[in-house]
């Protein structure tokens, strides 16, 4: 259903419409400019981990095409561009000396964005940990908090005179539970307890970096807007739930959402979650004072949301989800017409998780990612007709408007993604872009959904 003119009026004049990408997914050039290997370069080399044995090369060759890619963003009328910095480009040794060529790449990018009137929104970590740091334990080594803070300081030192919007981590759930408990992402471990340790160290790294970002920005004459991007998901149980179903919803919600909302915004872990994971051993990785560090005040919250999660009660002795503390939780198949990822399209759940995120954090919320994958092709007429993505965009923007009408303080929306890119374990098979990328020629074609997004943005600007 198309978003109505009246609904569009819900977005205030200063509402930010942007698009997002991430370094490993678009840059390519994985061995150029002094970049060292990341855990994803290693993971791509492990048989069976990434579809078609795809790698981070050439991706969208953005490392060489950044200037024309920014021109494309300007043509779309984007207010802001969310991108991530590759730690192995900036500090190839993980800690220590900054690589001038690596940081220089982002320096040029920021200048070009500002020239075009596009606000840079920088994510410091979107999953490409330097392999040299994984060799030292990666997110399982408590020292990673310091390593991350130092790296963050170096990036902010270089760009903080022009960039004020900083995000520490993208989706720490994926860098912890999905990567260390479920083995779907790099470094591909399969250990319930490790997922919890990694999650805690990610939070600690975030909280340690927050004051560093503020100080370095202040030293460069800007006031930092610091945030973190989470990927909470609305957990949906059966319509008429039993006690056991409610318990399954609670357990899943704890490990999907509460695990980050609570330490960040309430200074504690959900009590029931600690009980649910007690059989994994004492949580010795949580030290006195950690939760104070983790709950450092933020300026806004980034939310990436695509789909809800359905569960019901199962055998209390088994844990088919393999997520820590989810004994007795049975996954339920997604409902309705699914996207090419097999993900449910549920704008009401999007609205509800936005409301919850705002209530938990009491912070202005930015939707830092939302979008859908479809098997797009360039048609004979040279266009990419993607009505499903346009419908998803409309229905989810309408859900954002509803959340705002219900009181949520939402300040912006970033489409995922600016262009088709490396979709992690799915390689180049899944296309999320509002711009199509031909990986043989690197030709970009704005899809119909991209043209529609540009039209909506232009209409919004004309009204404002
Ligand atoms: O491509 C990813 C992105 O890197 C993080 N959020 C979800 C997207 C789609 O899976």
Short mmCIF file of C-alpha atoms and ligand atoms in Angstrom, two decimals:
data_model
loop_
_atom_site.label_atom_id
_atom_site.label_comp_id
_atom_site.label_asym_id
_atom_site.label_seq_id
_atom_site.Cartn_x
_atom_site.Cartn_y
_atom_site.Cartn_z
CA UNK A 1 0.00 0.00 0.00
CA UNK A 2 1.42 3.40 -0.99
CA UNK A 3 2.15 5.84 1.80
CA UNK A 4 -0.40 8.68 1.75
CA UNK A 5 0.36 12.39 1.44
CA UNK A 6 -1.21 12.84 4.86
CA UNK A 7 1.12 10.25 6.42
CA UNK A 8 4.11 11.93 4.81
CA UNK A 9 3.20 15.10 6.70
CA UNK A 10 4.03 13.23 9.93
CA UNK A 11 7.74 13.55 9.16
CA UNK A 12 8.98 16.87 10.52
CA UNK A 13 11.02 19.24 8.36
CA UNK A 14 14.32 18.17 9.92
CA UNK A 15 13.62 14.43 9.59
CA UNK A 16 16.69 12.83 8.00
CA UNK A 17 16.31 10.53 5.00
CA UNK A 18 19.46 8.60 4.17
CA UNK A 19 20.93 5.33 3.03
CA UNK A 20 23.46 3.01 4.63
CA UNK A 21 26.32 0.69 3.69
CA UNK A 22 29.22 -1.01 5.47
CA UNK A 23 32.93 -1.16 4.64
CA UNK A 24 33.40 -4.89 4.02
CA UNK A 25 30.17 -5.11 2.06
CA UNK A 26 31.03 -2.46 -0.55
CA UNK A 27 34.67 -1.42 -0.58
CA UNK A 28 36.50 -4.33 -2.22
CA UNK A 29 40.26 -3.64 -2.56
CA UNK A 30 40.85 -5.88 0.43
CA UNK A 31 44.61 -5.99 -0.11
CA UNK A 32 45.11 -2.39 -1.24
CA UNK A 33 46.22 0.73 0.57
CA UNK A 34 47.95 -1.16 3.36
CA UNK A 35 44.74 -2.86 4.57
CA UNK A 36 45.31 -6.05 6.53
CA UNK A 37 42.96 -9.04 6.60
CA UNK A 38 39.78 -8.93 8.65
CA UNK A 39 37.99 -11.86 10.25
CA UNK A 40 35.62 -11.81 7.29
CA UNK A 41 38.47 -12.29 4.79
CA UNK A 42 39.42 -15.36 6.79
CA UNK A 43 35.83 -16.59 7.14
CA UNK A 44 35.25 -16.29 3.37
CA UNK A 45 38.16 -18.71 2.91
CA UNK A 46 36.54 -21.44 5.04
CA UNK A 47 34.77 -24.03 2.89
CA UNK A 48 30.98 -23.85 3.18
CA UNK A 49 30.75 -20.61 5.16
CA UNK A 50 29.91 -18.14 2.37
CA UNK A 51 27.70 -18.88 -0.66
CA UNK A 52 29.56 -19.52 -3.92
CA UNK A 53 32.86 -18.99 -2.04
CA UNK A 54 32.26 -15.27 -2.58
CA UNK A 55 34.75 -12.90 -0.96
CA UNK A 56 35.04 -9.20 -0.14
CA UNK A 57 36.46 -8.63 -3.64
CA UNK A 58 35.42 -6.88 -5.75
CA UNK A 59 32.23 -6.09 -3.84
CA UNK A 60 31.07 -2.73 -5.28
CA UNK A 61 34.64 -1.52 -5.86
CA UNK A 62 33.62 1.48 -3.81
CA UNK A 63 37.25 1.95 -2.74
CA UNK A 64 37.87 3.23 -6.29
CA UNK A 65 34.39 4.50 -7.16
CA UNK A 66 33.66 6.47 -3.99
CA UNK A 67 33.48 9.84 -5.78
CA UNK A 68 30.87 8.79 -8.34
CA UNK A 69 29.01 6.88 -5.63
CA UNK A 70 28.69 10.11 -3.66
CA UNK A 71 27.42 11.85 -6.80
CA UNK A 72 24.77 9.15 -7.04
CA UNK A 73 23.73 9.80 -3.43
CA UNK A 74 23.39 13.48 -4.29
CA UNK A 75 21.23 12.63 -7.31
CA UNK A 76 18.96 10.61 -5.01
CA UNK A 77 18.69 13.68 -2.76
CA UNK A 78 19.93 11.88 0.38
CA UNK A 79 20.24 14.04 3.49
CA UNK A 80 22.73 11.67 5.12
CA UNK A 81 24.95 8.69 4.36
CA UNK A 82 25.74 6.07 6.98
CA UNK A 83 28.94 4.16 6.28
CA UNK A 84 31.44 2.23 8.36
CA UNK A 85 35.18 2.53 8.73
CA UNK A 86 37.31 -0.59 8.23
CA UNK A 87 39.50 -1.07 11.29
CA UNK A 88 42.06 -3.16 9.28
CA UNK A 89 42.50 -0.27 6.83
CA UNK A 90 43.06 2.33 9.51
CA UNK A 91 45.21 0.31 11.93
CA UNK A 92 46.38 -2.76 9.98
CA UNK A 93 48.17 -4.08 13.06
CA UNK A 94 44.95 -3.78 15.09
CA UNK A 95 46.59 -1.59 17.72
CA UNK A 96 49.30 1.02 17.29
CA UNK A 97 50.24 2.99 14.23
CA UNK A 98 47.59 4.59 12.03
CA UNK A 99 47.93 3.88 8.31
CA UNK A 100 47.74 7.29 6.55
CA UNK A 101 46.44 5.75 3.31
CA UNK A 102 43.69 3.91 5.16
CA UNK A 103 42.35 6.89 7.08
CA UNK A 104 42.99 9.05 4.00
CA UNK A 105 40.31 7.12 2.12
CA UNK A 106 37.64 8.12 4.65
CA UNK A 107 39.01 11.65 4.84
CA UNK A 108 38.36 12.17 1.09
CA UNK A 109 34.97 10.50 1.36
CA UNK A 110 33.86 12.81 4.17
CA UNK A 111 34.99 15.90 2.26
CA UNK A 112 33.09 14.84 -0.84
CA UNK A 113 29.93 14.14 1.16
CA UNK A 114 30.09 17.53 2.82
CA UNK A 115 30.70 19.24 -0.54
CA UNK A 116 27.45 17.64 -1.74
CA UNK A 117 25.55 18.64 1.38
CA UNK A 118 25.24 15.06 2.66
CA UNK A 119 25.73 14.47 6.37
CA UNK A 120 28.26 11.72 7.15
CA UNK A 121 27.11 9.29 9.84
CA UNK A 122 30.03 7.09 10.76
CA UNK A 123 29.92 3.61 12.26
CA UNK A 124 33.22 2.58 13.82
CA UNK A 125 32.66 -1.17 13.79
CA UNK A 126 30.54 -3.09 11.30
CA UNK A 127 32.01 -6.58 11.83
CA UNK A 128 35.43 -6.38 10.13
CA UNK A 129 37.72 -6.99 13.10
CA UNK A 130 41.40 -7.13 12.10
CA UNK A 131 42.41 -10.79 11.93
CA UNK A 132 45.52 -9.98 13.98
CA UNK A 133 43.23 -9.13 16.89
CA UNK A 134 41.20 -12.30 16.48
CA UNK A 135 44.51 -14.13 16.71
CA UNK A 136 44.72 -12.61 20.19
CA UNK A 137 41.23 -13.79 21.15
CA UNK A 138 39.12 -11.16 19.37
CA UNK A 139 35.92 -10.27 21.20
CA UNK A 140 36.64 -12.97 23.79
CA UNK A 141 39.68 -11.05 25.05
CA UNK A 142 38.70 -8.36 27.56
CA UNK A 143 41.54 -6.17 26.24
CA UNK A 144 39.45 -5.62 23.11
CA UNK A 145 37.64 -2.82 24.98
CA UNK A 146 40.86 -0.84 25.12
CA UNK A 147 41.88 -1.75 21.58
CA UNK A 148 38.52 -0.52 20.30
CA UNK A 149 38.65 2.70 22.28
CA UNK A 150 42.12 3.48 20.92
CA UNK A 151 41.07 2.73 17.35
CA UNK A 152 37.93 4.85 17.79
CA UNK A 153 40.03 7.70 19.15
CA UNK A 154 42.31 7.56 16.11
CA UNK A 155 39.40 7.73 13.68
CA UNK A 156 37.68 10.56 15.55
CA UNK A 157 40.99 12.42 15.79
CA UNK A 158 41.20 12.36 11.99
CA UNK A 159 37.57 13.05 11.06
CA UNK A 160 36.06 14.64 14.17
CA UNK A 161 36.55 18.19 12.87
CA UNK A 162 33.93 17.42 10.18
CA UNK A 163 31.93 14.48 11.50
CA UNK A 164 29.74 14.83 14.56
CA UNK A 165 27.50 11.72 14.23
CA UNK A 166 29.29 8.64 15.55
CA UNK A 167 28.05 5.10 16.07
CA UNK A 168 30.28 2.77 18.04
CA UNK A 169 29.01 -0.67 17.01
CA UNK A 170 26.64 -2.05 14.43
CA UNK A 171 24.36 -4.83 15.69
CA UNK A 172 26.45 -6.28 18.52
CA UNK A 173 23.99 -9.20 18.62
CA UNK A 174 25.39 -10.35 15.29
CA UNK A 175 29.03 -9.87 16.37
CA UNK A 176 28.38 -11.95 19.49
CA UNK A 177 25.54 -14.49 19.50
CA UNK A 178 25.41 -15.00 15.71
CA UNK A 179 29.22 -15.17 15.46
CA UNK A 180 30.31 -16.96 18.64
CA UNK A 181 27.26 -19.10 19.57
CA UNK A 182 25.61 -19.85 16.24
CA UNK A 183 28.69 -19.88 13.95
CA UNK A 184 26.86 -18.13 11.11
CA UNK A 185 29.21 -15.14 11.05
CA UNK A 186 32.94 -14.65 11.51
CA UNK A 187 34.83 -15.95 13.40
CA UNK A 188 32.36 -18.85 13.25
CA UNK A 189 32.49 -20.31 16.76
CA UNK A 190 29.71 -22.49 18.13
CA UNK A 191 29.62 -22.05 21.89
CA UNK A 192 26.67 -20.63 23.86
CA UNK A 193 28.89 -19.22 26.58
CA UNK A 194 31.27 -17.50 24.15
CA UNK A 195 28.35 -15.56 22.66
CA UNK A 196 27.63 -14.08 26.09
CA UNK A 197 31.28 -13.21 26.71
CA UNK A 198 31.61 -11.55 23.31
CA UNK A 199 28.37 -9.59 23.90
CA UNK A 200 29.70 -8.30 27.22
CA UNK A 201 33.06 -7.30 25.75
CA UNK A 202 31.36 -5.56 22.84
CA UNK A 203 29.31 -3.53 25.32
CA UNK A 204 32.41 -2.80 27.36
CA UNK A 205 34.25 -1.67 24.23
CA UNK A 206 31.33 0.58 23.36
CA UNK A 207 31.19 2.14 26.83
CA UNK A 208 34.97 2.61 26.94
CA UNK A 209 34.95 4.34 23.56
CA UNK A 210 32.07 6.76 24.27
CA UNK A 211 34.04 9.28 26.40
CA UNK A 212 37.01 9.03 24.03
CA UNK A 213 34.79 9.97 21.08
CA UNK A 214 33.38 12.92 23.00
CA UNK A 215 36.84 14.17 24.07
CA UNK A 216 38.39 13.86 20.62
CA UNK A 217 35.47 15.60 18.94
CA UNK A 218 35.62 18.42 21.48
CA UNK A 219 39.35 18.75 20.84
CA UNK A 220 38.58 19.11 17.11
CA UNK A 221 35.90 21.73 17.79
CA UNK A 222 32.73 19.67 17.31
CA UNK A 223 30.10 18.35 19.69
CA UNK A 224 29.80 14.62 19.23
CA UNK A 225 26.44 12.92 18.82
CA UNK A 226 27.27 9.43 20.03
CA UNK A 227 25.13 6.36 19.52
CA UNK A 228 25.12 2.62 19.11
CA UNK A 229 23.09 0.66 16.56
CA UNK A 230 21.18 -2.37 17.88
CA UNK A 231 19.04 -4.83 15.94
CA UNK A 232 16.17 -5.62 18.29
CA UNK A 233 13.33 -7.76 17.00
CA UNK A 234 9.73 -7.99 18.14
CA UNK A 235 9.32 -11.47 19.63
CA UNK A 236 5.85 -12.84 18.83
CA UNK A 237 4.30 -15.83 20.61
CA UNK A 238 1.08 -17.71 19.79
CA UNK A 239 -2.18 -15.70 19.76
CA UNK A 240 -3.47 -17.49 22.84
CA UNK A 241 -0.27 -18.28 24.70
CA UNK A 242 0.11 -20.83 27.48
CA UNK A 243 2.38 -20.12 30.47
CA UNK A 244 5.07 -22.12 28.71
CA UNK A 245 4.67 -20.03 25.53
CA UNK A 246 5.07 -16.83 27.55
CA UNK A 247 8.21 -18.24 29.10
CA UNK A 248 9.57 -19.06 25.63
CA UNK A 249 8.86 -15.48 24.50
CA UNK A 250 10.59 -14.11 27.61
CA UNK A 251 13.70 -16.25 27.13
CA UNK A 252 14.01 -15.36 23.46
CA UNK A 253 13.38 -11.69 24.16
CA UNK A 254 16.11 -11.65 26.82
CA UNK A 255 18.82 -13.00 24.55
CA UNK A 256 17.69 -11.06 21.47
CA UNK A 257 16.82 -7.69 23.04
CA UNK A 258 17.25 -7.43 26.81
CA UNK A 259 20.88 -8.53 26.59
CA UNK A 260 21.70 -5.08 25.13
CA UNK A 261 18.81 -2.82 26.17
CA UNK A 262 19.29 -3.60 29.86
CA UNK A 263 23.06 -3.05 30.27
CA UNK A 264 23.02 0.03 28.04
CA UNK A 265 19.95 1.76 29.42
CA UNK A 266 19.23 0.22 32.81
CA UNK A 267 22.76 -0.56 34.05
CA UNK A 268 22.13 -4.28 34.62
CA UNK A 269 21.51 -7.57 32.79
CA UNK A 270 17.95 -8.93 32.86
CA UNK A 271 17.86 -10.99 36.10
CA UNK A 272 15.92 -13.79 34.52
CA UNK A 273 18.45 -14.03 31.70
CA UNK A 274 21.31 -14.54 34.15
CA UNK A 275 19.25 -17.32 35.75
CA UNK A 276 18.52 -18.89 32.37
CA UNK A 277 22.23 -19.06 31.49
CA UNK A 278 23.48 -20.01 34.97
CA UNK A 279 24.04 -23.62 33.86
CA UNK A 280 26.76 -22.34 31.50
CA UNK A 281 28.91 -21.39 34.49
CA UNK A 282 29.55 -18.33 36.60
CA UNK A 283 29.58 -15.09 34.59
CA UNK A 284 33.15 -14.26 35.58
CA UNK A 285 33.56 -12.01 32.56
CA UNK A 286 31.33 -9.36 34.20
CA UNK A 287 33.59 -7.28 36.48
CA UNK A 288 32.65 -4.69 39.08
CA UNK A 289 32.14 -1.33 37.44
CA UNK A 290 31.57 -2.75 33.93
CA UNK A 291 27.90 -1.89 33.88
CA UNK A 292 28.64 1.70 34.84
CA UNK A 293 31.05 1.94 31.90
CA UNK A 294 28.58 0.27 29.55
CA UNK A 295 25.68 2.55 30.47
CA UNK A 296 27.56 5.76 29.55
CA UNK A 297 24.99 8.34 28.42
CA UNK A 298 24.30 8.45 24.67
CA UNK A 299 22.78 11.11 22.42
CA UNK A 300 20.64 8.88 20.25
CA UNK A 301 19.97 5.24 19.46
CA UNK A 302 20.27 3.53 16.09
CA UNK A 303 17.83 0.72 15.32
CA UNK A 304 18.18 -1.76 12.48
CA UNK A 305 15.02 -3.76 12.03
CA UNK A 306 13.74 -5.92 9.21
CA UNK A 307 11.45 -8.62 10.64
CA UNK A 308 9.96 -10.02 13.85
CA UNK A 309 10.84 -13.36 15.48
CA UNK A 310 8.14 -15.97 16.18
CA UNK A 311 8.51 -18.58 18.90
CA UNK A 312 6.41 -20.95 21.01
CA UNK A 313 7.04 -23.41 23.82
CA UNK A 314 8.91 -26.58 22.95
CA UNK A 315 10.61 -29.40 24.82
CA UNK A 316 12.04 -27.77 27.98
CA UNK A 317 15.04 -30.11 27.75
CA UNK A 318 16.10 -29.01 24.28
CA UNK A 319 17.26 -25.77 22.68
CA UNK A 320 16.71 -25.88 18.90
CA UNK A 321 17.56 -22.17 18.57
CA UNK A 322 21.04 -22.80 20.10
CA UNK A 323 20.83 -19.31 21.64
CA UNK A 324 22.06 -19.12 25.25
CA UNK A 325 19.28 -19.56 27.80
CA UNK A 326 16.68 -20.62 25.23
CA UNK A 327 15.88 -24.12 26.52
CA UNK A 328 12.26 -24.83 25.70
CA UNK A 329 12.08 -22.19 22.95
CA UNK A 330 10.83 -23.50 19.63
CA UNK A 331 11.23 -21.31 16.52
CA UNK A 332 8.01 -20.78 14.52
CA UNK A 333 8.16 -20.21 10.73
CA UNK A 334 7.73 -16.64 9.50
CA UNK A 335 4.22 -15.72 8.32
CA UNK A 336 2.90 -14.36 5.02
CA UNK A 337 4.79 -13.48 1.84
CA UNK A 338 8.51 -13.63 2.60
CA UNK A 339 11.37 -11.60 1.15
CA UNK A 340 14.22 -13.24 -0.75
CA UNK A 341 15.97 -13.72 2.63
CA UNK A 342 12.95 -15.71 3.85
CA UNK A 343 12.14 -12.85 6.22
CA UNK A 344 8.63 -11.90 7.31
CA UNK A 345 7.28 -8.53 6.19
CA UNK A 346 5.53 -7.09 9.22
CA UNK A 347 5.24 -3.28 9.45
CA UNK A 348 3.22 -3.50 12.68
CA UNK A 349 6.09 -5.36 14.34
CA UNK A 350 8.46 -2.68 12.99
CA UNK A 351 6.29 0.01 14.61
CA UNK A 352 6.18 -1.89 17.90
CA UNK A 353 9.92 -2.49 18.16
CA UNK A 354 10.56 1.19 17.40
CA UNK A 355 8.20 2.19 20.20
CA UNK A 356 9.89 -0.22 22.58
CA UNK A 357 13.38 0.97 21.60
CA UNK A 358 12.40 4.55 22.31
CA UNK A 359 10.77 3.62 25.65
CA UNK A 360 13.77 1.55 26.78
CA UNK A 361 16.34 4.19 25.86
CA UNK A 362 14.38 7.44 26.26
CA UNK A 363 16.58 8.70 23.43
CA UNK A 364 15.89 10.05 19.97
CA UNK A 365 15.84 7.04 17.64
CA UNK A 366 17.22 6.77 14.12
CA UNK A 367 16.27 3.80 11.98
CA UNK A 368 19.80 3.17 10.79
CA UNK A 369 18.77 0.25 8.55
CA UNK A 370 15.57 -1.10 7.08
CA UNK A 371 14.94 -2.67 3.69
CA UNK A 372 14.34 -5.90 1.85
CA UNK A 373 16.09 -8.28 -0.55
CA UNK A 374 14.52 -9.40 -3.81
CA UNK A 375 15.89 -11.26 -6.86
CA UNK A 376 16.23 -8.13 -9.01
CA UNK A 377 17.22 -8.11 -12.66
CA UNK A 378 17.90 -5.34 -15.16
CA UNK A 379 15.01 -5.51 -17.64
CA UNK A 380 15.21 -5.07 -21.39
CA UNK A 381 14.12 -1.46 -20.92
CA UNK A 382 17.30 -0.90 -18.86
CA UNK A 383 15.34 -0.40 -15.62
CA UNK A 384 15.10 -2.53 -12.49
CA UNK A 385 11.44 -3.04 -11.62
CA UNK A 386 11.24 -3.96 -7.94
CA UNK A 387 7.66 -3.36 -6.83
CA UNK A 388 8.06 -5.59 -3.77
CA UNK A 389 10.87 -3.42 -2.39
CA UNK A 390 8.87 -0.25 -3.07
CA UNK A 391 5.87 -1.74 -1.25
CA UNK A 392 8.08 -2.72 1.69
CA UNK A 393 9.54 0.80 1.79
CA UNK A 394 6.08 2.39 1.80
CA UNK A 395 4.63 0.10 4.43
CA UNK A 396 7.62 0.46 6.74
CA UNK A 397 7.74 4.25 6.39
CA UNK A 398 4.04 4.26 7.27
CA UNK A 399 4.91 2.17 10.36
CA UNK A 400 7.57 4.73 11.33
CA UNK A 401 4.95 7.47 11.01
CA UNK A 402 2.58 5.46 13.22
CA UNK A 403 5.26 5.02 15.89
CA UNK A 404 5.87 8.77 15.81
CA UNK A 405 2.16 9.49 16.15
CA UNK A 406 2.13 7.19 19.19
CA UNK A 407 4.85 9.33 20.74
CA UNK A 408 8.18 7.83 19.69
CA UNK A 409 10.89 10.41 19.07
CA UNK A 410 12.20 9.25 15.70
CA UNK A 411 14.59 11.53 13.85
CA UNK A 412 15.62 9.68 10.72
CA UNK A 413 15.40 6.68 8.39
CA UNK A 414 18.26 5.07 6.45
CA UNK A 415 17.41 2.66 3.67
CA UNK A 416 19.45 -0.55 3.63
CA UNK A 417 21.14 -0.43 1.38
CA UNK A 418 22.33 2.31 -0.92
CA UNK A 419 23.43 -0.41 -3.34
CA UNK A 420 23.50 -4.18 -3.71
CA UNK A 421 26.49 -5.59 -1.88
CA UNK A 422 28.17 -8.53 -0.17
CA UNK A 423 25.44 -9.98 2.04
CA UNK A 424 27.74 -11.84 4.44
CA UNK A 425 27.13 -15.62 4.46
CA UNK A 426 24.86 -15.21 1.40
CA UNK A 427 27.65 -13.62 -0.64
CA UNK A 428 26.39 -11.63 -3.64
CA UNK A 429 23.24 -13.74 -4.00
CA UNK A 430 20.97 -11.39 -2.07
CA UNK A 431 20.25 -7.89 -3.30
CA UNK A 432 19.16 -5.24 -0.78
CA UNK A 433 20.12 -2.12 -2.76
CA UNK A 434 17.91 0.70 -3.94
CA UNK A 435 20.62 0.85 -6.60
CA UNK A 436 21.43 -2.27 -8.63
CA UNK A 437 25.08 -3.25 -9.05
CA UNK A 438 26.24 -5.34 -12.00
CA UNK A 439 29.21 -7.12 -10.42
CA UNK A 440 30.83 -7.84 -13.82
CA UNK A 441 30.86 -4.25 -15.05
CA UNK A 442 30.27 -2.38 -11.77
CA UNK A 443 27.53 -0.44 -13.53
CA UNK A 444 25.03 1.13 -11.12
CA UNK A 445 21.33 1.35 -12.05
CA UNK A 446 18.90 3.12 -9.76
CA UNK A 447 16.03 0.68 -9.18
CA UNK A 448 12.40 1.78 -9.32
CA UNK A 449 12.40 1.71 -5.49
CA UNK A 450 15.38 4.09 -5.50
CA UNK A 451 13.55 6.45 -7.85
CA UNK A 452 10.52 6.27 -5.56
CA UNK A 453 12.65 6.95 -2.46
CA UNK A 454 14.16 9.96 -4.27
CA UNK A 455 10.65 11.17 -5.12
CA UNK A 456 9.51 10.88 -1.50
CA UNK A 457 12.60 12.74 -0.29
CA UNK A 458 12.10 15.51 -2.84
CA UNK A 459 8.43 15.84 -1.84
CA UNK A 460 9.48 16.02 1.81
CA UNK A 461 12.05 18.74 1.03
CA UNK A 462 9.50 20.69 -1.00
CA UNK A 463 7.09 20.70 1.96
CA UNK A 464 9.74 21.58 4.54
O1 LIG B 1 23.58 -6.57 5.30
C1 LIG B 1 23.20 -6.52 6.62
C2 LIG B 1 23.93 -5.42 7.36
O2 LIG B 1 25.31 -5.56 7.27
C3 LIG B 1 23.56 -5.44 8.83
N1 LIG B 1 22.13 -5.44 8.98
C4 LIG B 1 21.35 -6.36 8.23
C5 LIG B 1 21.72 -6.26 6.77
C6 LIG B 1 20.87 -7.25 5.94
O3 LIG B 1 21.11 -8.55 6.37
#
